[in-house]
């Protein structure tokens, strides 16, 4: 693969696209040529479902989309055969973006990249934070019998401090693993869907809370 | 499962065992149930396995009949007195009586409950973890404190 002439490239690329140049080496990564798969809601890596790779991929799609609009760049690429690999990649991804399968996405790709990508990355960070806190909380309070001690644990309080951002993760935890999430849920949503007759009955409390989650869009799957 | 049934001896993961307290060891306890959050130690003390009981914790998902109770030792004693229990001065096995132990770290609130078995040993639901059969002192430590009150009543299942 020819070495990418970054300095030369920068001279030709419009100022507004220069920030993209810094990410160009990733475009040469052949992994991305087979991983691209886009459905209505997500872009992800086919091989292992890795979210991180999918967001790397989104960066590449973003890059190609931006670069493909640059006439000066395309003209330059056509004149410089040493960049054939880069050109092929750009062409391949551009074709993907223009194909019938991804046609509907073309109009929204920028939104996806600048909205969903950033939101996706934020969600990844939130999930990582939540998972670490939840793991520590479970390990350090799982044996406790006094619910006050369980709910006053530092990690649990930090989860409450995450506010509404924590809700989707809490509901998944509640659904899949159970646990003393009711105080956190009550504190964050400031509403208790559990009627008095169901209090203490874990199966019933879970049912009421998960129903609330589905009705309010906090639990999609 | 009735902890007095004969069954293969089972213990917790070592990390869990250590987190309960320094006195719990493979020689003085055994696991008698699977892990569940369906009931807690207070419910287990009353042989209830489908509900979680604790005073002043309605929004935390625990039932308690008296909404005025705050979770103090006095609140527990008052409630269990309504079930026929009274304070007694020893934790020994007494034929014809069932006994409960209230554990506390000494700050006036209850941190754990255990129920005495026919054998004289005790059974506890450890938070959301498993039930264990144990010696009275073996679960003492920073989590549950120590047994401070013994309650007893005539056995209804004698």
XYZ file of C-alpha atoms in Angstrom:
379
model
C 0.000 0.000 0.000
C 1.528 3.349 -0.986
C 2.406 5.724 1.754
C -0.175 8.378 2.139
C 1.231 11.782 1.175
C -0.410 13.675 4.004
C 1.421 16.932 3.546
C 0.702 17.083 -0.145
C -2.874 16.149 0.495
C -3.408 18.957 2.962
C -2.501 21.532 0.337
C -5.410 20.497 -1.805
C -8.094 19.847 0.680
C -10.463 22.666 1.635
C -9.930 24.121 5.079
C -13.215 22.834 6.412
C -12.141 19.280 5.601
C -8.677 19.426 7.073
C -9.788 18.062 10.402
C -10.754 14.910 8.543
C -7.299 14.403 7.146
C -5.950 13.494 10.524
C -8.147 10.426 10.508
C -7.265 9.302 7.022
C -4.846 6.495 7.921
C -7.723 4.564 9.417
C -9.407 4.573 6.062
C -6.700 2.307 4.753
C -7.657 -0.380 7.217
C -9.042 -3.258 5.188
C -11.125 -4.477 8.098
C -13.679 -1.852 7.336
C -14.260 -3.015 3.803
C -16.273 -6.008 4.975
C -17.723 -4.773 8.225
C -20.069 -2.119 7.009
C -23.644 -2.962 7.726
C -26.316 -0.404 8.304
C -29.865 -0.949 9.348
C -32.561 1.439 10.397
C -31.138 2.146 13.793
C -27.499 1.287 13.883
C -24.232 0.778 12.163
C -22.203 -2.040 13.538
C -19.458 -4.475 12.912
C -20.673 -7.695 11.323
C -17.793 -9.850 12.444
C -18.064 -9.523 16.205
C -20.715 -6.911 16.880
C -18.161 -4.673 18.508
C -19.622 -1.267 19.188
C -16.232 0.373 19.284
C -15.354 -0.882 15.853
C -18.682 0.246 14.579
C -18.025 3.767 15.731
C -14.598 3.697 14.149
C -16.394 2.662 11.040
C -18.803 5.522 11.354
C -15.849 7.833 11.417
C -14.707 6.343 8.132
C -18.112 6.732 6.563
C -18.204 10.293 7.801
C -14.829 10.911 6.259
C -15.723 9.426 2.918
C -18.955 11.316 2.795
C -17.185 14.582 3.438
C -14.353 13.861 1.067
C -16.600 12.683 -1.709
C -18.117 16.147 -1.840
C -14.788 17.765 -2.446
C -14.260 18.214 -6.175
C -10.752 19.442 -5.662
C -9.905 16.343 -3.697
C -11.418 13.946 -6.217
C -9.655 15.732 -9.004
C -6.395 15.488 -7.140
C -6.949 11.821 -6.439
C -7.562 11.118 -10.105
C -4.266 12.771 -10.955
C -2.198 10.935 -8.371
C -1.972 7.252 -9.002
C 0.075 6.593 -5.869
C -3.122 7.139 -3.920
C -4.991 4.378 -5.707
C -5.749 2.511 -2.510
C -7.212 5.580 -0.894
C -9.144 6.336 -4.038
C -10.539 2.823 -4.179
C -11.673 3.064 -0.622
C -13.360 6.362 -1.176
C -15.017 5.069 -4.295
C -16.146 1.878 -2.586
C -17.676 3.632 0.346
C -19.194 6.293 -1.811
C -20.850 3.558 -3.835
C -22.152 1.950 -0.701
C -23.624 5.206 0.418
C -25.243 5.728 -2.957
C -26.512 2.207 -3.403
C -30.151 1.317 -3.147
C -29.619 -0.445 0.158
C -28.273 2.637 1.822
C -30.148 5.131 -0.266
C -32.457 6.180 2.517
C -29.508 6.724 4.744
C -27.763 9.144 2.469
C -29.972 12.037 3.458
C -29.544 11.296 7.108
C -25.959 10.148 7.157
C -24.656 13.448 8.396
C -27.253 13.478 11.109
C -26.278 9.969 12.021
C -22.644 10.795 12.095
C -22.829 14.031 13.940
C -25.806 13.128 16.070
C -26.029 9.421 16.583
C -22.309 8.922 16.496
C -21.718 11.392 19.230
C -24.750 10.169 21.113
C -23.559 6.621 20.591
C -20.138 7.423 21.925
C -21.730 9.195 24.864
C -23.901 6.161 25.509
C -20.835 3.947 25.419
C -19.160 6.110 28.022
C -22.318 6.165 30.135
C -22.661 2.410 29.924
C -19.047 1.905 30.876
C -19.508 4.204 33.860
C -22.757 2.517 34.850
C -21.342 -0.995 34.489
C -18.372 -0.163 36.683
C -20.537 1.431 39.354
C -23.144 -1.339 39.254
C -20.485 -4.032 39.484
C -18.870 -2.386 42.490
C -22.246 -1.837 44.123
C -23.283 -5.462 43.662
C -19.997 -6.787 44.951
C -19.930 -4.551 47.998
C -23.613 -4.667 49.008
C -24.892 -8.014 47.755
C -24.589 -9.526 51.215
C -26.178 -6.587 53.044
C -29.544 -7.045 54.668
C -30.278 -3.457 55.606
C -31.764 -1.739 52.524
C -30.679 1.664 53.790
C -27.055 0.568 53.695
C -27.549 -0.943 50.254
C -29.069 2.215 48.812
C -26.687 4.625 50.491
C -23.642 2.937 48.994
C -21.451 5.450 47.187
C -21.633 3.704 43.825
C -25.420 3.469 44.031
C -25.648 7.173 44.839
C -23.433 7.944 41.860
C -25.786 5.965 39.653
C -28.693 8.022 40.957
C -26.575 11.070 40.185
C -26.426 10.012 36.537
C -30.125 10.871 36.419
C -32.237 9.953 33.422
C -29.134 8.768 31.548
C -28.950 5.808 33.906
C -32.528 4.651 33.403
C -32.081 2.423 30.325
C -29.163 0.647 31.984
C -30.994 0.246 35.270
C -34.011 -1.238 33.556
C -31.864 -3.744 31.676
C -30.148 -4.696 34.940
C -33.468 -5.004 36.715
C -34.869 -7.155 33.934
C -31.848 -9.404 33.552
C -30.340 -9.584 37.031
C -32.881 -8.159 39.491
C -31.633 -6.350 42.555
C -32.459 -3.346 44.674
C -32.975 -0.822 41.914
C -36.322 0.472 43.143
C -34.958 3.308 45.244
C -32.827 4.552 42.356
C -35.777 4.358 39.993
C -38.041 6.176 42.443
C -35.411 8.844 42.986
C -34.744 9.465 39.316
C -38.245 9.398 37.824
C -39.963 10.708 40.961
C -42.820 8.379 40.363
C -43.662 4.962 41.742
C -45.798 2.751 39.507
C -45.913 -0.038 42.112
C -49.238 -0.196 43.990
C -49.167 -0.819 47.737
C -50.360 -4.401 47.399
C -47.345 -5.297 45.232
C -44.653 -3.755 47.444
C -42.170 -6.390 48.548
C -43.175 -8.835 45.825
C -40.156 -8.749 43.535
C -41.831 -10.323 40.530
C -44.723 -7.890 40.698
C -42.527 -4.855 41.303
C -40.371 -5.801 38.356
C -43.444 -6.234 36.208
C -44.770 -2.782 37.063
C -41.419 -1.079 36.564
C -40.605 -2.839 33.297
C -44.050 -1.982 32.008
C -43.373 1.639 32.933
C -40.027 1.429 31.133
C -41.560 0.099 27.944
C -44.388 2.616 27.974
C -41.941 5.466 28.384
C -39.374 4.291 25.887
C -36.605 3.346 28.299
C -36.528 -0.293 27.331
C -36.646 -1.092 23.645
C -35.751 -4.738 23.517
C -34.947 -25.633 50.747
C -35.107 -26.663 54.376
C -31.544 -26.140 55.545
C -31.774 -29.149 57.825
C -32.296 -31.567 54.962
C -29.274 -33.689 54.259
C -27.506 -32.424 51.158
C -23.972 -32.102 49.857
C -22.048 -29.400 51.667
C -21.825 -26.239 49.602
C -20.052 -22.982 50.346
C -19.980 -19.511 48.862
C -17.324 -18.184 46.558
C -14.340 -17.285 48.743
C -14.675 -13.574 47.963
C -18.267 -13.595 49.148
C -17.410 -15.572 52.205
C -14.734 -13.061 53.129
C -16.982 -10.074 52.517
C -19.543 -11.209 55.078
C -17.054 -11.216 57.886
C -13.830 -12.621 59.270
C -15.454 -15.403 61.260
C -17.216 -17.165 58.417
C -15.264 -20.179 57.259
C -15.978 -23.437 55.498
C -16.021 -25.193 58.849
C -18.898 -23.228 60.346
C -21.456 -22.683 57.603
C -22.961 -24.106 54.453
C -25.070 -22.682 51.629
C -28.649 -23.943 51.623
C -30.300 -22.127 48.708
C -29.674 -20.493 45.386
C -29.100 -16.761 45.159
C -32.343 -14.767 44.938
C -33.751 -11.341 45.657
C -37.288 -12.679 46.108
C -37.062 -12.528 49.893
C -34.721 -11.109 52.487
C -33.461 -11.968 55.932
C -36.484 -10.612 57.807
C -38.875 -12.510 55.557
C -36.706 -15.614 55.860
C -36.811 -15.296 59.644
C -40.592 -15.605 59.310
C -40.211 -18.446 56.790
C -41.576 -16.295 53.985
C -39.977 -16.848 50.587
C -41.999 -14.655 48.248
C -41.754 -11.199 49.736
C -39.177 -8.808 51.102
C -39.845 -7.285 54.515
C -38.146 -4.290 56.090
C -39.476 -1.249 57.953
C -39.369 2.208 56.433
C -38.274 0.920 53.032
C -41.438 0.994 50.960
C -39.803 2.989 48.156
C -36.848 0.652 48.258
C -39.202 -2.233 47.521
C -39.761 -3.725 50.958
C -43.037 -4.415 52.684
C -43.697 -3.698 56.332
C -47.151 -3.572 57.905
C -46.464 -0.551 60.102
C -45.580 2.503 58.053
C -44.520 4.381 61.178
C -41.669 1.999 61.952
C -38.197 3.407 61.220
C -36.078 0.260 61.265
C -34.808 0.543 64.803
C -34.253 -2.381 67.110
C -37.317 -1.224 69.052
C -39.417 -1.279 65.865
C -38.410 -4.869 65.167
C -39.081 -5.938 68.729
C -42.498 -4.317 68.691
C -43.446 -5.974 65.429
C -42.269 -9.423 66.461
C -43.986 -9.085 69.816
C -47.208 -8.879 67.836
C -46.306 -12.276 66.375
C -45.895 -13.724 69.870
C -42.154 -13.270 70.289
C -40.602 -11.901 73.440
C -37.040 -11.073 74.355
C -35.052 -13.830 75.994
C -31.664 -13.883 77.625
C -29.882 -16.610 75.708
C -29.442 -17.967 72.212
C -29.321 -21.609 73.230
C -31.637 -24.201 71.813
C -34.758 -24.620 73.940
C -37.105 -27.446 73.197
C -40.499 -26.181 72.105
C -39.332 -22.666 71.273
C -38.263 -20.961 68.109
C -35.765 -18.144 68.335
C -34.752 -15.183 66.245
C -31.582 -13.163 66.523
C -31.378 -9.464 65.711
C -27.956 -8.299 64.572
C -26.826 -4.705 64.787
C -23.655 -2.707 64.458
C -24.664 -0.894 67.607
C -26.180 2.207 66.119
C -29.735 1.396 67.140
C -30.841 -0.036 63.805
C -31.133 -3.651 62.783
C -28.659 -4.843 60.177
C -29.625 -8.489 59.938
C -31.893 -11.237 61.264
C -31.349 -14.950 61.664
C -33.650 -17.803 62.659
C -32.711 -20.737 64.845
C -33.132 -24.213 63.402
C -34.239 -27.336 65.224
C -30.590 -28.313 65.445
C -29.701 -25.181 67.377
C -27.771 -23.725 64.488
C -29.011 -20.615 62.663
C -30.207 -19.844 59.160
C -29.761 -16.528 57.389
C -30.637 -15.000 54.069
C -27.543 -12.984 53.211
C -28.837 -9.905 51.409
C -29.604 -10.845 47.827
C -27.184 -13.739 48.005
C -27.820 -17.262 49.238
C -29.301 -18.629 52.456
C -26.736 -20.129 54.738
C -26.829 -22.344 57.810
C -24.297 -21.076 60.312
C -23.210 -20.599 63.893
C -24.601 -17.548 65.652
C -21.238 -15.791 65.786
C -19.861 -16.801 62.412
C -21.585 -14.001 60.494
C -20.606 -11.275 62.921
C -18.509 -8.477 61.487
C -18.645 -5.093 59.853
C -21.650 -5.944 57.700
C -24.124 -7.361 60.218
C -22.562 -6.261 63.472
C -23.283 -8.812 66.159
C -26.300 -10.533 67.657
C -27.724 -8.141 70.245
C -31.280 -9.334 70.864
C -32.744 -12.796 71.049
C -36.492 -13.250 70.590
C -38.409 -16.430 71.247
C -41.902 -17.868 71.090
C -43.429 -21.303 71.429
C -42.901 -23.325 68.269
C -45.982 -23.604 66.114
C -44.316 -26.371 64.078
C -43.095 -28.396 67.037
